[in-house]
mmCIF file with all atom_site columns, C-alpha atoms and ligand atoms in Angstrom:
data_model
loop_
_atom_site.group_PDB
_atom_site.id
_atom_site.type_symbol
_atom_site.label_atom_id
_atom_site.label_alt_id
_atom_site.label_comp_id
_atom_site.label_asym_id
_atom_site.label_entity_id
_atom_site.label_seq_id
_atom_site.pdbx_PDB_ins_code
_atom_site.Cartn_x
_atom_site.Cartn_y
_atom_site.Cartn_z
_atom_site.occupancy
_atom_site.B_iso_or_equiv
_atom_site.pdbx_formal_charge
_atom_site.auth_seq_id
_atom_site.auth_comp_id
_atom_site.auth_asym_id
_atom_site.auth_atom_id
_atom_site.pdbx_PDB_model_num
ATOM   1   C CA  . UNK A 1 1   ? 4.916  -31.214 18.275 1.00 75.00 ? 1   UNK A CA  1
ATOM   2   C CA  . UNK A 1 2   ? 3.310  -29.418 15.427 1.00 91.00 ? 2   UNK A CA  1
ATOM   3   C CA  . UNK A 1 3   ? 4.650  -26.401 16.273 1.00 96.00 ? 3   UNK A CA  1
ATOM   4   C CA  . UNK A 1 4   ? 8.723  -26.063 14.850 1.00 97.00 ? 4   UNK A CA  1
ATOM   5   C CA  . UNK A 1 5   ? 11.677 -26.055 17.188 1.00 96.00 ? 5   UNK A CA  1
ATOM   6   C CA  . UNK A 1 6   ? 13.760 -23.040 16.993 1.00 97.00 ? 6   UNK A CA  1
ATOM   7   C CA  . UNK A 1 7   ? 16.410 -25.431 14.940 1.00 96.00 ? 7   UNK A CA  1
ATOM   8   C CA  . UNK A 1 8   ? 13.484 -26.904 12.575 1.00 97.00 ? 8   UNK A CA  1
ATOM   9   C CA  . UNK A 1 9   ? 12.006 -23.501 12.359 1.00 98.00 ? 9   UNK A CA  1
ATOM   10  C CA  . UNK A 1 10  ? 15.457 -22.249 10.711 1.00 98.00 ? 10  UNK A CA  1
ATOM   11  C CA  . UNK A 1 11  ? 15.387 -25.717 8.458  1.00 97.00 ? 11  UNK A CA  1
ATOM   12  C CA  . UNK A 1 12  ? 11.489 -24.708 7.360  1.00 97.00 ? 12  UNK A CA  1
ATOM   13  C CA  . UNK A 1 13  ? 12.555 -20.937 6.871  1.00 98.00 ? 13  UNK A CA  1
ATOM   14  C CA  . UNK A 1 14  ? 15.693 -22.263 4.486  1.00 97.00 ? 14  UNK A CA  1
ATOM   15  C CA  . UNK A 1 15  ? 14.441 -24.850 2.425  1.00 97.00 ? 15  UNK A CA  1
ATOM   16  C CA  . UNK A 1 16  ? 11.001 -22.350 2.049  1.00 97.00 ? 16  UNK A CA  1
ATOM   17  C CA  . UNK A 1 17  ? 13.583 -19.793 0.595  1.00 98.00 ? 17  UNK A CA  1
ATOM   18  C CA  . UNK A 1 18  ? 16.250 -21.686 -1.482 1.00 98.00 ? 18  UNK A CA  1
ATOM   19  C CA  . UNK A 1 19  ? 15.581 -22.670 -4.630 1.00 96.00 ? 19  UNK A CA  1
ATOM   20  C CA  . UNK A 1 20  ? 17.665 -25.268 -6.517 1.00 95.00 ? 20  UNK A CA  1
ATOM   21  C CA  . UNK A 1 21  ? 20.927 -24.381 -7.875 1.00 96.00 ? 21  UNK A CA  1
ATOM   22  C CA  . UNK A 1 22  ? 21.260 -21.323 -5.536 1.00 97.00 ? 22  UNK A CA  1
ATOM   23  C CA  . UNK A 1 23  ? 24.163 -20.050 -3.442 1.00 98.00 ? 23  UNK A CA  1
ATOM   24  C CA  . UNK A 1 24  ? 24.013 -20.444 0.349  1.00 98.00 ? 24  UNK A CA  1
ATOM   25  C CA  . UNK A 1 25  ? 25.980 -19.708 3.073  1.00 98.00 ? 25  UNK A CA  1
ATOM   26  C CA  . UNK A 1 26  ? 26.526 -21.801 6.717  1.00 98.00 ? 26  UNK A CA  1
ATOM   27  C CA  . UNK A 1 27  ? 28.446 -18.688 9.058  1.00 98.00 ? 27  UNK A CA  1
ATOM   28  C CA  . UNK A 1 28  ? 29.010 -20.890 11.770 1.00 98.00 ? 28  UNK A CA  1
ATOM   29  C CA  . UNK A 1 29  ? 29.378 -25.002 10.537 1.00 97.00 ? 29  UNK A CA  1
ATOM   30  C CA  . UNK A 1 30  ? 30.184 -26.353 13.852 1.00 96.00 ? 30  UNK A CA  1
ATOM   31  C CA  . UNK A 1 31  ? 28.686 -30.091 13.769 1.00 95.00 ? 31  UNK A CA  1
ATOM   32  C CA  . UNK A 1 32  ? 27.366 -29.260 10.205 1.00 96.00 ? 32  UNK A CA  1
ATOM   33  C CA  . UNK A 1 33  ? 23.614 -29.761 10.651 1.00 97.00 ? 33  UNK A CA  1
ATOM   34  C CA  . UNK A 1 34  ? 22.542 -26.427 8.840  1.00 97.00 ? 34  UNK A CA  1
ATOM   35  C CA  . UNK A 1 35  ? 25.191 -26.529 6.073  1.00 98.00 ? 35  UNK A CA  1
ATOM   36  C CA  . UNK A 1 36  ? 24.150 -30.153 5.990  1.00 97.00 ? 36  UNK A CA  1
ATOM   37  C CA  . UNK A 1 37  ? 20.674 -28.839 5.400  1.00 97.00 ? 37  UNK A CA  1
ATOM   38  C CA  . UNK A 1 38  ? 21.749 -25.542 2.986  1.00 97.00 ? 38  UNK A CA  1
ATOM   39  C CA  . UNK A 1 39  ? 22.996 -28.455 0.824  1.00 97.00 ? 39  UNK A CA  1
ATOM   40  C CA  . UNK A 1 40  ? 20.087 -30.442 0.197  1.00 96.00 ? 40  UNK A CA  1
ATOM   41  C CA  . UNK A 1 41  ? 18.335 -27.402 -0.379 1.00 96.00 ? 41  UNK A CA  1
ATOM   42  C CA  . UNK A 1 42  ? 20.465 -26.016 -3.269 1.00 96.00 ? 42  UNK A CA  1
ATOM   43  C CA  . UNK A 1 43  ? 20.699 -29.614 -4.358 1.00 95.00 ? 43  UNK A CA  1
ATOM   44  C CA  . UNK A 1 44  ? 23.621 -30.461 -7.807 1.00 92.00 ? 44  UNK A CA  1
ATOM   45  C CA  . UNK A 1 45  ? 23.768 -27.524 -9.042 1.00 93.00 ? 45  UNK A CA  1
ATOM   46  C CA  . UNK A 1 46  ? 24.039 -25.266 -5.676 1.00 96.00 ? 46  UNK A CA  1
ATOM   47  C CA  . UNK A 1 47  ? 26.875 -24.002 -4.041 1.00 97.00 ? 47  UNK A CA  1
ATOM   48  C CA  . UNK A 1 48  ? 27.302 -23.497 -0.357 1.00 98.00 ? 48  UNK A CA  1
ATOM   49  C CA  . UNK A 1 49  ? 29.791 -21.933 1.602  1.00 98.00 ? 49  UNK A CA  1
ATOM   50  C CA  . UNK A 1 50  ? 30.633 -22.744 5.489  1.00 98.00 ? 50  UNK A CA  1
ATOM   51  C CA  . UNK A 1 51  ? 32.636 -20.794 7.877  1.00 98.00 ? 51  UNK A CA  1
ATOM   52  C CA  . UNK A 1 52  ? 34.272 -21.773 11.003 1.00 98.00 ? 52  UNK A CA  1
ATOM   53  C CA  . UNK A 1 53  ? 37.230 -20.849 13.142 1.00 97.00 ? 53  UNK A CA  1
ATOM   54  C CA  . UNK A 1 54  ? 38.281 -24.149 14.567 1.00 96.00 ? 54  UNK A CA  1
ATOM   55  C CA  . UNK A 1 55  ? 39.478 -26.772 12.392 1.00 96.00 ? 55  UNK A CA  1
ATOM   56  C CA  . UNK A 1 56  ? 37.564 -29.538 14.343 1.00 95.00 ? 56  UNK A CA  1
ATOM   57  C CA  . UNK A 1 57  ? 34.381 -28.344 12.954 1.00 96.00 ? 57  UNK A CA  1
ATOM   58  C CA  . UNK A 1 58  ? 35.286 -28.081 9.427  1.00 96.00 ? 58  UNK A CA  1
ATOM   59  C CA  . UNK A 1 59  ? 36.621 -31.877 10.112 1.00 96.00 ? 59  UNK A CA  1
ATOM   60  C CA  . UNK A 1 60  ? 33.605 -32.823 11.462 1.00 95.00 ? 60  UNK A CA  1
ATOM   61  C CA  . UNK A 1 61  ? 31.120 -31.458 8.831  1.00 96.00 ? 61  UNK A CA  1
ATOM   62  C CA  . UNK A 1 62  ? 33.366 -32.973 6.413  1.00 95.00 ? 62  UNK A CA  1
ATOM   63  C CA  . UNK A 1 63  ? 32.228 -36.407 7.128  1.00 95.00 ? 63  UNK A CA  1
ATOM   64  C CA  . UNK A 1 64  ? 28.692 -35.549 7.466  1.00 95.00 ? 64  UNK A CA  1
ATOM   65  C CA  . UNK A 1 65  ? 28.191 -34.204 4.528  1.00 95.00 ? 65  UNK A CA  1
ATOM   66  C CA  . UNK A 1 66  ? 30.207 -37.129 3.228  1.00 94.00 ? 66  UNK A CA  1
ATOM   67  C CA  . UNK A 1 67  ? 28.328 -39.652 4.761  1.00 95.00 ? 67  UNK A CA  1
ATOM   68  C CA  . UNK A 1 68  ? 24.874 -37.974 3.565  1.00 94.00 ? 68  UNK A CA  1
ATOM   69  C CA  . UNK A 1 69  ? 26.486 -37.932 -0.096 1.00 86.00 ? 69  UNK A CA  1
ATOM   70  C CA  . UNK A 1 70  ? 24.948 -34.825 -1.073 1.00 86.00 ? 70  UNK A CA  1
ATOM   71  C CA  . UNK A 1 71  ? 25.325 -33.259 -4.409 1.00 80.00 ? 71  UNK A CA  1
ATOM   72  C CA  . UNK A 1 72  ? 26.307 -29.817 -3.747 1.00 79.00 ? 72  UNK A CA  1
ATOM   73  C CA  . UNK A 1 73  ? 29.460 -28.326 -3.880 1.00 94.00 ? 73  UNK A CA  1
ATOM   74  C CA  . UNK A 1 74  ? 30.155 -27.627 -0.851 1.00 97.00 ? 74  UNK A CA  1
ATOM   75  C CA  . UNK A 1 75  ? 33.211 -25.126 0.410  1.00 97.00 ? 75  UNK A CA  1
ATOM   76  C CA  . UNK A 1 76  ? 34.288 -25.321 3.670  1.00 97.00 ? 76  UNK A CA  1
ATOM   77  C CA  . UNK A 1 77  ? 36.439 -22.022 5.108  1.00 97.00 ? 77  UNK A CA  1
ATOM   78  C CA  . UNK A 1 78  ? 38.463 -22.556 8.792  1.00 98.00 ? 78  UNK A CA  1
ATOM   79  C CA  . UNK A 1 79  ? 38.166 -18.362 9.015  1.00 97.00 ? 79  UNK A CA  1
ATOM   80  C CA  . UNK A 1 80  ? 35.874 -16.193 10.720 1.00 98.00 ? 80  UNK A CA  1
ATOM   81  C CA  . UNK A 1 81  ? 32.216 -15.207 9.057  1.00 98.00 ? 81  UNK A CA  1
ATOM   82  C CA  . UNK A 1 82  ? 33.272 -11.658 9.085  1.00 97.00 ? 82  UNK A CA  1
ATOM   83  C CA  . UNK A 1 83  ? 35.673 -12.300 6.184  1.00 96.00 ? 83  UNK A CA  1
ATOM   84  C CA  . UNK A 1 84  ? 32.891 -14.087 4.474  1.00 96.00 ? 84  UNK A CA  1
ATOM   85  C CA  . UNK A 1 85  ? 32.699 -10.852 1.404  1.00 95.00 ? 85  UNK A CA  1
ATOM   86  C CA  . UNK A 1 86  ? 36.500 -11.635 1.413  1.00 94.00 ? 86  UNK A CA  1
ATOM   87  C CA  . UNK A 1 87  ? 35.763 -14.833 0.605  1.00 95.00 ? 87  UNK A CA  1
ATOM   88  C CA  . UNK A 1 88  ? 33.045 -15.459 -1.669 1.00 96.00 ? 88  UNK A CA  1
ATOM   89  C CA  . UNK A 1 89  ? 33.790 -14.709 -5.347 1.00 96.00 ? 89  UNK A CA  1
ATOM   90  C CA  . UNK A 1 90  ? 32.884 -11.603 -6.379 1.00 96.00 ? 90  UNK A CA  1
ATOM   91  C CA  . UNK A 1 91  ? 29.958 -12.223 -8.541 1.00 96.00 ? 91  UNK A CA  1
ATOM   92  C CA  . UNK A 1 92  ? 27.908 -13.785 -6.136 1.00 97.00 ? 92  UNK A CA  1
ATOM   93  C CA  . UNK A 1 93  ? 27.914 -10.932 -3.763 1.00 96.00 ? 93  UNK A CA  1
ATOM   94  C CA  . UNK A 1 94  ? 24.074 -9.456  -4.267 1.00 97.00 ? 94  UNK A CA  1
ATOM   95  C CA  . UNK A 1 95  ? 22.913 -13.717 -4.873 1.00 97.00 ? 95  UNK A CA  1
ATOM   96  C CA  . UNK A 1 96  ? 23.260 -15.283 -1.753 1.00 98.00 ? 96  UNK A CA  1
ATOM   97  C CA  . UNK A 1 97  ? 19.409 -17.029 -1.118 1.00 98.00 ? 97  UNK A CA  1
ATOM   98  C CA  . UNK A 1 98  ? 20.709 -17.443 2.943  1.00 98.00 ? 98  UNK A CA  1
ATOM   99  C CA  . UNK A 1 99  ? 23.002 -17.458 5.562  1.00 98.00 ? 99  UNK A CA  1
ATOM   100 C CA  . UNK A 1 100 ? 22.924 -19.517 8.555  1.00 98.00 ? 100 UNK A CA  1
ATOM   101 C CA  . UNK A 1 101 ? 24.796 -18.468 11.893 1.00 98.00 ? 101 UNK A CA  1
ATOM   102 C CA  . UNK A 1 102 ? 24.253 -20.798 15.315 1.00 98.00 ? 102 UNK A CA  1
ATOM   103 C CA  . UNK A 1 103 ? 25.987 -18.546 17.667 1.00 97.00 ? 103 UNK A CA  1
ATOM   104 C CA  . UNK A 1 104 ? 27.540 -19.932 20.557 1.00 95.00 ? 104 UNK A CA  1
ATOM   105 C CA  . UNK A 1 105 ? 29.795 -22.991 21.547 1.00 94.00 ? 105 UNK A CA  1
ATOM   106 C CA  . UNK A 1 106 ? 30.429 -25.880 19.640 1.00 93.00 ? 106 UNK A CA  1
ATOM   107 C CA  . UNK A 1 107 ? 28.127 -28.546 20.621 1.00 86.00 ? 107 UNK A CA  1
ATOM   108 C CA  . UNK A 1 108 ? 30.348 -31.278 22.227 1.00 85.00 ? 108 UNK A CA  1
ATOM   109 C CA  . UNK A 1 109 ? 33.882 -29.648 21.798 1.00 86.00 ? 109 UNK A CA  1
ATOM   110 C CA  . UNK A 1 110 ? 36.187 -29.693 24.655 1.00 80.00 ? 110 UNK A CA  1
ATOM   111 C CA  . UNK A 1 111 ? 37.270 -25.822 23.827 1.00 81.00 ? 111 UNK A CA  1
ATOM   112 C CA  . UNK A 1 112 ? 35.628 -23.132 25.029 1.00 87.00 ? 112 UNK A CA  1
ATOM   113 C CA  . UNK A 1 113 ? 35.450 -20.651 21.909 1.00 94.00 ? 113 UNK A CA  1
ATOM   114 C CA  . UNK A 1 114 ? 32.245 -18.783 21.602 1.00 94.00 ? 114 UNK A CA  1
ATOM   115 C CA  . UNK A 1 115 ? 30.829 -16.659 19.014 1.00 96.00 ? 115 UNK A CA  1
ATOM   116 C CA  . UNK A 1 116 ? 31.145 -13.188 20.148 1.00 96.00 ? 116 UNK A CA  1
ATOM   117 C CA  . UNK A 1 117 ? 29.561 -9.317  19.213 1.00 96.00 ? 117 UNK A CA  1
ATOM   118 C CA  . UNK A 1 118 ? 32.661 -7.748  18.099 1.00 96.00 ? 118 UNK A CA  1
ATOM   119 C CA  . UNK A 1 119 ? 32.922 -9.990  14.922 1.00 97.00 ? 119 UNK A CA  1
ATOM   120 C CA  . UNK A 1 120 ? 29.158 -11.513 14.753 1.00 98.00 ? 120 UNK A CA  1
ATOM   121 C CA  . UNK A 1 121 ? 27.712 -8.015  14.119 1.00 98.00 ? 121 UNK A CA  1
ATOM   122 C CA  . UNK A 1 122 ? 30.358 -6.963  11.337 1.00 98.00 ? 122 UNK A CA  1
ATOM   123 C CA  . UNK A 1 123 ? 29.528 -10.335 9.891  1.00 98.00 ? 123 UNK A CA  1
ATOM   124 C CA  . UNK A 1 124 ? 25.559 -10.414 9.770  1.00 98.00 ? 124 UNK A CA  1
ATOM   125 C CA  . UNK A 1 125 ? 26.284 -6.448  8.349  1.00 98.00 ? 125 UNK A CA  1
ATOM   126 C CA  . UNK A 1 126 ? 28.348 -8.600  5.614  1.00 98.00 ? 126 UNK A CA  1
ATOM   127 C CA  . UNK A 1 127 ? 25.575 -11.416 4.994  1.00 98.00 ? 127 UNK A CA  1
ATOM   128 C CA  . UNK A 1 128 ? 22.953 -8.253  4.660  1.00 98.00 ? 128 UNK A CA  1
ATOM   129 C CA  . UNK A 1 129 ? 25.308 -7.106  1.899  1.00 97.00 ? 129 UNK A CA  1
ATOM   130 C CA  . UNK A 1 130 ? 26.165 -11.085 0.246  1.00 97.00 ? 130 UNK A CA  1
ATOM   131 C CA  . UNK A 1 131 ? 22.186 -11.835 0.271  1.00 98.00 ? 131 UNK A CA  1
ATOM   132 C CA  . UNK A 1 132 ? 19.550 -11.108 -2.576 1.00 98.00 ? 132 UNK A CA  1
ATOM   133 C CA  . UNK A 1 133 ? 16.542 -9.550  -2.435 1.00 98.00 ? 133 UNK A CA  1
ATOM   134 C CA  . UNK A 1 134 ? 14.065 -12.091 -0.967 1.00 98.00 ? 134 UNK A CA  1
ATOM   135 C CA  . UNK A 1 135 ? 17.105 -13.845 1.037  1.00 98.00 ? 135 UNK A CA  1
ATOM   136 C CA  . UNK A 1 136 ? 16.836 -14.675 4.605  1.00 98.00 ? 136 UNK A CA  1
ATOM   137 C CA  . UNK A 1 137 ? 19.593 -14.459 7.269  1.00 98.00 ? 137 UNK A CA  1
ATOM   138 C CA  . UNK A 1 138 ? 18.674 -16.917 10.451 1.00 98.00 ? 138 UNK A CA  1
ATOM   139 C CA  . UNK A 1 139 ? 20.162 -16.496 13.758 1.00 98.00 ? 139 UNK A CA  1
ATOM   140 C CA  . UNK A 1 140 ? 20.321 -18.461 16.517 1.00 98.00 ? 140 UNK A CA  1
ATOM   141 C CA  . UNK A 1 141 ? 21.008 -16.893 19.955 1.00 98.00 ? 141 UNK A CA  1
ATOM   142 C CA  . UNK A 1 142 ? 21.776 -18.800 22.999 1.00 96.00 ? 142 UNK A CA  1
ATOM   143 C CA  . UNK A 1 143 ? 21.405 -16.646 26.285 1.00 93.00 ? 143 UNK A CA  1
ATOM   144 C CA  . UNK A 1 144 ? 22.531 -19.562 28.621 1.00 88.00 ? 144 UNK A CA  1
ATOM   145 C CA  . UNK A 1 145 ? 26.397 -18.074 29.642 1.00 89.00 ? 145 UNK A CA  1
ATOM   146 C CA  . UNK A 1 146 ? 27.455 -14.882 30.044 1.00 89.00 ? 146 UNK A CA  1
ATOM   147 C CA  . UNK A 1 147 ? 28.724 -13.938 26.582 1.00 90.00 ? 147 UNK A CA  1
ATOM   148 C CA  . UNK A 1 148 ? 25.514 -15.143 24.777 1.00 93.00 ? 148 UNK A CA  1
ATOM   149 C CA  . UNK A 1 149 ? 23.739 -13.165 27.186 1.00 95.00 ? 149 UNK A CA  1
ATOM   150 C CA  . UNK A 1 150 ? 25.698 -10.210 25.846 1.00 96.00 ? 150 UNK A CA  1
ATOM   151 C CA  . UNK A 1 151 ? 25.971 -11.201 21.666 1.00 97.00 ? 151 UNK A CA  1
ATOM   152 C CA  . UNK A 1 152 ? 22.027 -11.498 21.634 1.00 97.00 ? 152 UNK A CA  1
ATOM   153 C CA  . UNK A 1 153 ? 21.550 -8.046  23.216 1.00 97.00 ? 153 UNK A CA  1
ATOM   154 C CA  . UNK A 1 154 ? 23.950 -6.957  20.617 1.00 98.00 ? 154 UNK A CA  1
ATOM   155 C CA  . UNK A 1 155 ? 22.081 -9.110  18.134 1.00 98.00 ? 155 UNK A CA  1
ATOM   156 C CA  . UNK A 1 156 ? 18.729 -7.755  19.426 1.00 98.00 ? 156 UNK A CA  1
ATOM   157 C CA  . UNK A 1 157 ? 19.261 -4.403  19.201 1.00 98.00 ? 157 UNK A CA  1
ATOM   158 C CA  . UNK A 1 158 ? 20.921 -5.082  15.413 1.00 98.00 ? 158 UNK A CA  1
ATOM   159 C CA  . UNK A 1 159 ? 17.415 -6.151  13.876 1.00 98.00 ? 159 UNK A CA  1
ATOM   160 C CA  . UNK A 1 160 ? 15.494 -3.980  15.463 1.00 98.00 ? 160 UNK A CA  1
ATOM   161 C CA  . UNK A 1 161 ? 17.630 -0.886  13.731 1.00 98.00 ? 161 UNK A CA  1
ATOM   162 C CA  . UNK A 1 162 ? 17.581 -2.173  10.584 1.00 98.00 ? 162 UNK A CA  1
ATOM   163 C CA  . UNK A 1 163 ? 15.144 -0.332  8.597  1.00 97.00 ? 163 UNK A CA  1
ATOM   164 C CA  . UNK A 1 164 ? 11.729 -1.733  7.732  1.00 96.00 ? 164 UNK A CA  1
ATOM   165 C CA  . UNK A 1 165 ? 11.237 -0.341  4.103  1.00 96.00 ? 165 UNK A CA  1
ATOM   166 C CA  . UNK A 1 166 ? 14.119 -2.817  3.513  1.00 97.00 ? 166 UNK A CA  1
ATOM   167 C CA  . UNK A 1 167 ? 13.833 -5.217  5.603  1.00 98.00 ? 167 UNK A CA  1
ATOM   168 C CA  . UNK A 1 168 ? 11.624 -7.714  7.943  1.00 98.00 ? 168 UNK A CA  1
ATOM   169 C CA  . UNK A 1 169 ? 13.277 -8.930  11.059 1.00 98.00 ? 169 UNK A CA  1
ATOM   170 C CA  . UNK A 1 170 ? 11.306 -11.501 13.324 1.00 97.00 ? 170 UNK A CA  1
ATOM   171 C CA  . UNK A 1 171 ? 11.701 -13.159 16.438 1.00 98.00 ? 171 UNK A CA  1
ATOM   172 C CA  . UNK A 1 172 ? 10.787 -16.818 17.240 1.00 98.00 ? 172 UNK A CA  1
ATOM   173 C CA  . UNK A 1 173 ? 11.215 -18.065 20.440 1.00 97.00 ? 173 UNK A CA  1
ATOM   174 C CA  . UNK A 1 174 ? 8.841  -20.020 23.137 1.00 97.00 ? 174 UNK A CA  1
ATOM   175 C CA  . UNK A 1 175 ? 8.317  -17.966 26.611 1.00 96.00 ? 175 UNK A CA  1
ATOM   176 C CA  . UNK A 1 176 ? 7.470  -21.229 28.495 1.00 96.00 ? 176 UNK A CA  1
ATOM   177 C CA  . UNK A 1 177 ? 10.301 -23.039 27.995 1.00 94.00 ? 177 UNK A CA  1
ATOM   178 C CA  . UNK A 1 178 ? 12.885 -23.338 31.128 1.00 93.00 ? 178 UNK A CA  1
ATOM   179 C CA  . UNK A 1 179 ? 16.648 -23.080 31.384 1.00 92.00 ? 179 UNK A CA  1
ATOM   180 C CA  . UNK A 1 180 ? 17.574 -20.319 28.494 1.00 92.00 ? 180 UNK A CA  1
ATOM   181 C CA  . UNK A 1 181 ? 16.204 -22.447 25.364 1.00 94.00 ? 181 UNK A CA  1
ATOM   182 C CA  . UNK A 1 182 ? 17.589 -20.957 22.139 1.00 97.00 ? 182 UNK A CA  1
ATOM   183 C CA  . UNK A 1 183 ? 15.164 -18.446 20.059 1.00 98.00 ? 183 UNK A CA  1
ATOM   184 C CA  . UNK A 1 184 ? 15.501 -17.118 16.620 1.00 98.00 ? 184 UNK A CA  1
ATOM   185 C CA  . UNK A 1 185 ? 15.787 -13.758 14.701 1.00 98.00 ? 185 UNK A CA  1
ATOM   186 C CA  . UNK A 1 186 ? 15.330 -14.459 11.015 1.00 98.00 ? 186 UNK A CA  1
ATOM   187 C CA  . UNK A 1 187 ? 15.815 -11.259 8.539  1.00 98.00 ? 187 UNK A CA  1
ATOM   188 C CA  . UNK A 1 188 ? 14.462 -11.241 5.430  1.00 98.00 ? 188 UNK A CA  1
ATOM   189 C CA  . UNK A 1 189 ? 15.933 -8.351  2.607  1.00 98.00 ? 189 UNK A CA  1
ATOM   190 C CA  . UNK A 1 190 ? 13.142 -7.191  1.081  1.00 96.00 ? 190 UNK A CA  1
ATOM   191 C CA  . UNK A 1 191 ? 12.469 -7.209  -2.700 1.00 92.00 ? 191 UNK A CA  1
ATOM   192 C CA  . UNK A 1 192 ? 11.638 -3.902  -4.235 1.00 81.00 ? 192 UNK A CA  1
ATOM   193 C CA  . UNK A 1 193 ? 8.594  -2.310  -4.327 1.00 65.00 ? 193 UNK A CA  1
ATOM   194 C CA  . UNK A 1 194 ? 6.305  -1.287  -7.550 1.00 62.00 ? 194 UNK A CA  1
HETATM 195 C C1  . LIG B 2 .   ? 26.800 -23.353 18.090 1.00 59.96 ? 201 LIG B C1  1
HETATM 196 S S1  . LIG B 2 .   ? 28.143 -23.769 17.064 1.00 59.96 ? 201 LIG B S1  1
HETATM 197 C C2  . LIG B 2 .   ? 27.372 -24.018 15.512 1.00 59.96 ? 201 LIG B C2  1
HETATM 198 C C3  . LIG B 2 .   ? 26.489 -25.243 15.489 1.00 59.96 ? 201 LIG B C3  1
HETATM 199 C C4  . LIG B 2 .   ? 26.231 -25.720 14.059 1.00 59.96 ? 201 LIG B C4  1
HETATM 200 N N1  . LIG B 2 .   ? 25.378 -24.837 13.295 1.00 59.96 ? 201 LIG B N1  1
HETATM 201 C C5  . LIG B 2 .   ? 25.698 -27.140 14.002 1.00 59.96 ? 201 LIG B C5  1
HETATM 202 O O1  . LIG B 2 .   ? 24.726 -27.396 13.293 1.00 59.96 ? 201 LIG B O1  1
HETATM 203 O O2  . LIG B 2 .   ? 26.273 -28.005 14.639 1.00 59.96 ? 201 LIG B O2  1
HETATM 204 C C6  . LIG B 2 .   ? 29.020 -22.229 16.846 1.00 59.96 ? 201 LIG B C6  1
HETATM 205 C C7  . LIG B 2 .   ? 30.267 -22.362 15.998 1.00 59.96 ? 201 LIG B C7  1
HETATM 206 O O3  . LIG B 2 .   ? 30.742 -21.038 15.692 1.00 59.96 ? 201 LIG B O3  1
HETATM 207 C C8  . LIG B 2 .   ? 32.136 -21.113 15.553 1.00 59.96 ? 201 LIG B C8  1
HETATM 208 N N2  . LIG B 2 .   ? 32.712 -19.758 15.585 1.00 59.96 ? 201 LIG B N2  1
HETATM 209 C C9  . LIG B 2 .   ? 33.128 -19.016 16.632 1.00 59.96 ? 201 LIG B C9  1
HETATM 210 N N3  . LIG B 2 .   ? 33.570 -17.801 16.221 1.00 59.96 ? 201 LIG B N3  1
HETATM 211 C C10 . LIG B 2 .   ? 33.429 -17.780 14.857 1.00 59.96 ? 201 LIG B C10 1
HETATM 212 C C11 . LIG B 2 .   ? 33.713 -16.827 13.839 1.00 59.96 ? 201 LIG B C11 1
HETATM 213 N N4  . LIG B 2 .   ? 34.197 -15.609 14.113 1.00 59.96 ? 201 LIG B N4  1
HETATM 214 N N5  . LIG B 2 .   ? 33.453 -17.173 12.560 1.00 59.96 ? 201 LIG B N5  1
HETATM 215 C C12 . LIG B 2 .   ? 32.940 -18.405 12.248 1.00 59.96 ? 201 LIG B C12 1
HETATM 216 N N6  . LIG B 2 .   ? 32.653 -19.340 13.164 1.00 59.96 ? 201 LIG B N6  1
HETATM 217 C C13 . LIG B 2 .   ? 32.893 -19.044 14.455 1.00 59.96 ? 201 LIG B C13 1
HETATM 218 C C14 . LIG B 2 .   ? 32.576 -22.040 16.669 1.00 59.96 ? 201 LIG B C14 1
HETATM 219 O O4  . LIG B 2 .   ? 33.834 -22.592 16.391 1.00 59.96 ? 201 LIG B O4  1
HETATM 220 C C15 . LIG B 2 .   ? 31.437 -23.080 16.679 1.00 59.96 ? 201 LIG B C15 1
HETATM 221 O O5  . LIG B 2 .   ? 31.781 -24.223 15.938 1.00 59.96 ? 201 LIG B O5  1
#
């Protein structure tokens, strides 16, 4: 297909916005394909950041990205995204090139935690605050059970309030597609003007 999957889409948007050597930051690692993918981006040199509530998920991105051997240093964090300022050192608040969240279940896990609107919204405020101008925030939105159903309306109505002298927000999804396939909002922070 020459046309990106939602998933590919958010690799393409990521690798077109990372430089080498930058900071990145995976909200939600889960199986670790995007922080997999934040880390080949920043390549030695870069630092990336991953977040995730359950301890299975930090395990299991752990041995990807040891089995992919990649050169970034790579800090995984079992807390919730919405601590992520908390978190990062202080001086790279304001240099964040992007932050990743998948929203929704972990792919394959017998639990049944879900992302949810009370703490995703405070944290994509946060990664609006963490990123630098030109950064991209990508967002993933699954409307296939009740709660993401409810998360991206919250999400929804988050990017379409955020002001457009400072930001662009975008959708990507396909309207042919059956059975709730995932779509996109990406949000890029706008560099100033002349
Ligand atoms: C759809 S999965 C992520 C998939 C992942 N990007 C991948 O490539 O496999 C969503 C993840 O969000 C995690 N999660 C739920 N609430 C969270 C929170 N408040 N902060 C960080 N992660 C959270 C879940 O544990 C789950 O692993």
């Amino acid at each position: 297909m020459s046309i990106h999957s939602v998933l590919d889409y958010v690799h393409v948007l990521v690798r077109q916005v990372l430089d080498e050597g930058e900071v990145a930051v995976d909200a939600t690692v889960g199986n670790g394909h995007d922080t997999l993918a934040l880390a080949r981006s920043v390549g030695s040199g870069g630092r990336v950041f991953g977040f995730d509530v359950q301890a299975e998920a930090i395990e299991q991105t752990r041995a990807r990205l040891a089995s992919a051997e990649v050169d970034a240093a790579v800090s995984l964090v079992q807390d919730g995204h919405e601590e992520m300022e908390r978190c990062l050192p202080e001086e790279l608040v304001g240099r964040v090139g992007a932050v990743t969240f998948n929203l929704g279940y972990l792919p394959g896990s017998a639990s049944d935690l879900t992302t949810t609107s009370e703490t995703t919204i405070p944290a994509l405020n946060a990664s609006l605050r963490v990123l630098r101008p030109g950064g991209v925030v990508t967002i993933v939105l699954y409307t296939g059970h009740e709660e993401g159903t409810r998360e991206a309306e919250a999400v929804d109505a988050w990017a379409e309030g955020l002001p457009q002298e400072r930001f662009h927000a975008l959708s990507y999804r396909f309207v042919n597609q059956k059975n709730d396939p995932p779509r996109l909002i990406a949000v890029e922070k706008r560099k100033a003007g002349p």
